[in-house]
Every structure is written in structure tokens, then in C-alpha cells.
Amino acid sequence: MADNSHNCSLRGKEDSRGALVVLEGLDRCGKTTQSTRLVKHLESLGYSTELWRYPDRTTSVGQMISSYLSNKSQLDDRTIHLLFSANRWEKRSLMETKLKSGTTLVVDRYSYSGVAFSSAKGLDMEWCKAPEIGLLAPDVVLYLDIPPEKAAERGGYGGERYEQLEFQKKVGQRYKDLCSANWKVIDACSTMEEVEKQLQEIVLDCVKTCQEGKPLSCLWSC
Ligand code: DGP
């Protein structure tokens, strides 16, 4: 019998679930700070919530990625792209289980980082999307928008492979190409509190909708 566990329409007996909330943006746009604050806020309101981040450097695939990012190893562009994707696939079923059990996941980077960063190196965008097909689709993507020059000023870059202004400019352009209906673009140059408040409003709405019942779907809009 065919394995249809990754079919795009995943209707259970009942569609009440946690929300899949993704934060995206250039390096140093504030994703990590804001996702941490968002989780605390949702928890304070009584919602079961977890903070996830990709790459997940704790797995063996994640350790290969970490070594590549810190320039300790060299990998072909397509090879590293597929490793990033595998790092998301290895947590896909856990993600589905958590969401269906009612836990909201706030995810710091997801498939859009995969496509934006790899296609910024010159790889074909459709080729980059292909291994992401079948991963769970976020209910909302919060894009923290910041000019690359401003991001570079924020405490400087930490020395990892992609933290270079010219490269980040290309990544920013690719993100713009990926932007679609479930994206909310937030001005990341506003104060930390303003960004936080905007995110809370958007996400609370989304969490309530998912709690009322919304079927899971898969990337890319199948
Ligand atoms: P972070 O841990 O959020 O600082 O991410 C590490 C770096 O890796 C950052 O420069 C963004 C990049 N990155 C994150 N996800 C992916 C991915 O799926 N593919 C590629 N090529 N780069 C990614």
C-alpha cells in the first residue's frame, strides 16, 4: 500500500490544532529576540507553545550544517542545500504531532531561508523549492523587513559564512520573490516593542483560527 502520510490534505477527525508560525528575514533582523518574546507572550496567555529554530544544530545533520556555516568544512552548494532541507524533514513528523496535539510552534527560519539563501548563490529557485515540497505549510510567515545595510550595523555580523553585506542584499531580493498571501511584512526598523506588539496581534488571531479548526496543508501551496 502506498505511503500517503505526506499527502497535502491532512484532515483528521477534528481540525483543532496549534498554529505553525514562521519568522523569516535577513541575518540580524531580530528574529531570534522576537520569536523568544512571542513564545513567552503566548505561554502567558495559556497557549501551549514551543520555540523551534532551523537549522536545528543538535542533530547529526545539523552538526554538519553548523560546521559548514562556521567555515570548518566545505560542501558543494547543492549538497548543503539538501542537508538544510533534510534537517527540516527529520523533524517533520514531530512537527505534525505537536501541532495536532494543540501546541503552537514558533519557528525561527524555515524553508524560505532554504530557498532564499541557496538561490542567492545562483541556484535555480524552482530547484531549491523541490526538496521542500511536502513539508508542512506555515499558517503565517512573519517577515521582519530590514535594509541589509541596517542589519549589518546591528552589532556587526558574527563571522559565519553568509554574514556579508553583498550576499545579504541578494538574499533580501530572493525573499521578495518568495513573498505570498500568508506573509505579513513587518518593519523591523521600528522599536523592539512596536515589532513585538504587531507580531502578537497577528499571531493571536492566527492561533485562535487554528484552535477553532483549520486543516494542515503542505508546501508549496498544493
Ligand atoms: P541562524 O542560525 O538563524 O543564524 O542561521 C544560520 C545561517 O544559515 C544564516 O546565515 C541563514 C542560513 N540559513 C538558514 N537556513 C538555511 C537554509 O535552509 N539554507 C541555506 N542555504 N541557508 C540557511
PDB file of C-alpha atoms and ligand atoms in Angstrom, residues 27 31 53-55 57 69 81 84-85 88 108-110 113-114 117-118 121 160 162-163 168, ligand 1:
ATOM      1  CA  ASP A  27      20.630  37.839   9.450  1.00  0.00           C
ATOM      2  CA  LYS A  31      14.028  37.097  14.554  1.00  0.00           C
ATOM      3  CA  ARG A  53      14.667  27.017  15.035  1.00  0.00           C
ATOM      4  CA  TYR A  54      16.282  25.908  11.818  1.00  0.00           C
ATOM      5  CA  PRO A  55      18.903  24.874  11.266  1.00  0.00           C
ATOM      6  CA  ARG A  57      22.171  22.195  15.075  1.00  0.00           C
ATOM      7  CA  LEU A  69      28.391  27.676   8.376  1.00  0.00           C
ATOM      8  CA  HIS A  81      21.052  22.894   0.286  1.00  0.00           C
ATOM      9  CA  PHE A  84      19.326  22.081   5.241  1.00  0.00           C
ATOM     10  CA  SER A  85      16.226  20.515   3.743  1.00  0.00           C
ATOM     11  CA  ARG A  88      13.658  20.140   8.255  1.00  0.00           C
ATOM     12  CA  ASP A 108      12.838  30.806  13.674  1.00  0.00           C
ATOM     13  CA  ARG A 109      13.592  30.228   9.928  1.00  0.00           C
ATOM     14  CA  TYR A 110      12.082  27.584   7.675  1.00  0.00           C
ATOM     15  CA  SER A 113      15.501  30.646   4.277  1.00  0.00           C
ATOM     16  CA  GLY A 114      16.445  27.495   2.420  1.00  0.00           C
ATOM     17  CA  PHE A 117      19.906  31.716   0.747  1.00  0.00           C
ATOM     18  CA  SER A 118      20.624  28.959  -1.794  1.00  0.00           C
ATOM     19  CA  LYS A 121      24.149  31.767  -4.588  1.00  0.00           C
ATOM     20  CA  GLU A 160      29.513  32.894   9.822  1.00  0.00           C
ATOM     21  CA  TYR A 162      26.617  34.103   4.895  1.00  0.00           C
ATOM     22  CA  GLU A 163      27.080  37.177   7.053  1.00  0.00           C
ATOM     23  CA  GLN A 168      22.554  39.553   2.222  1.00  0.00           C
TER      24      GLN A 168
HETATM   25  P1  DGP B   1      20.828  31.271  12.088  1.00  0.00           P
HETATM   26  O1  DGP B   1      21.095  30.082  12.981  1.00  0.00           O
HETATM   27  O2  DGP B   1      19.360  31.694  12.054  1.00  0.00           O
HETATM   28  O3  DGP B   1      21.787  32.412  12.344  1.00  0.00           O
HETATM   29  O4  DGP B   1      21.119  30.742  10.590  1.00  0.00           O
HETATM   30  C1  DGP B   1      22.402  30.402  10.204  1.00  0.00           C
HETATM   31  C2  DGP B   1      22.691  30.850   8.812  1.00  0.00           C
HETATM   32  O5  DGP B   1      22.231  29.873   7.881  1.00  0.00           O
HETATM   33  C3  DGP B   1      22.057  32.163   8.384  1.00  0.00           C
HETATM   34  O6  DGP B   1      23.043  32.900   7.660  1.00  0.00           O
HETATM   35  C4  DGP B   1      20.940  31.761   7.480  1.00  0.00           C
HETATM   36  C5  DGP B   1      21.393  30.466   6.890  1.00  0.00           C
HETATM   37  N1  DGP B   1      20.323  29.508   6.619  1.00  0.00           N
HETATM   38  C6  DGP B   1      19.332  29.151   7.454  1.00  0.00           C
HETATM   39  N2  DGP B   1      18.566  28.207   6.900  1.00  0.00           N
HETATM   40  C7  DGP B   1      19.103  27.951   5.685  1.00  0.00           C
HETATM   41  C8  DGP B   1      18.770  27.033   4.645  1.00  0.00           C
HETATM   42  O7  DGP B   1      17.824  26.263   4.710  1.00  0.00           O
HETATM   43  N3  DGP B   1      19.573  27.052   3.537  1.00  0.00           N
HETATM   44  C9  DGP B   1      20.640  27.897   3.423  1.00  0.00           C
HETATM   45  N4  DGP B   1      21.364  27.829   2.319  1.00  0.00           N
HETATM   46  N5  DGP B   1      20.979  28.752   4.393  1.00  0.00           N
HETATM   47  C10 DGP B   1      20.218  28.788   5.505  1.00  0.00           C
END
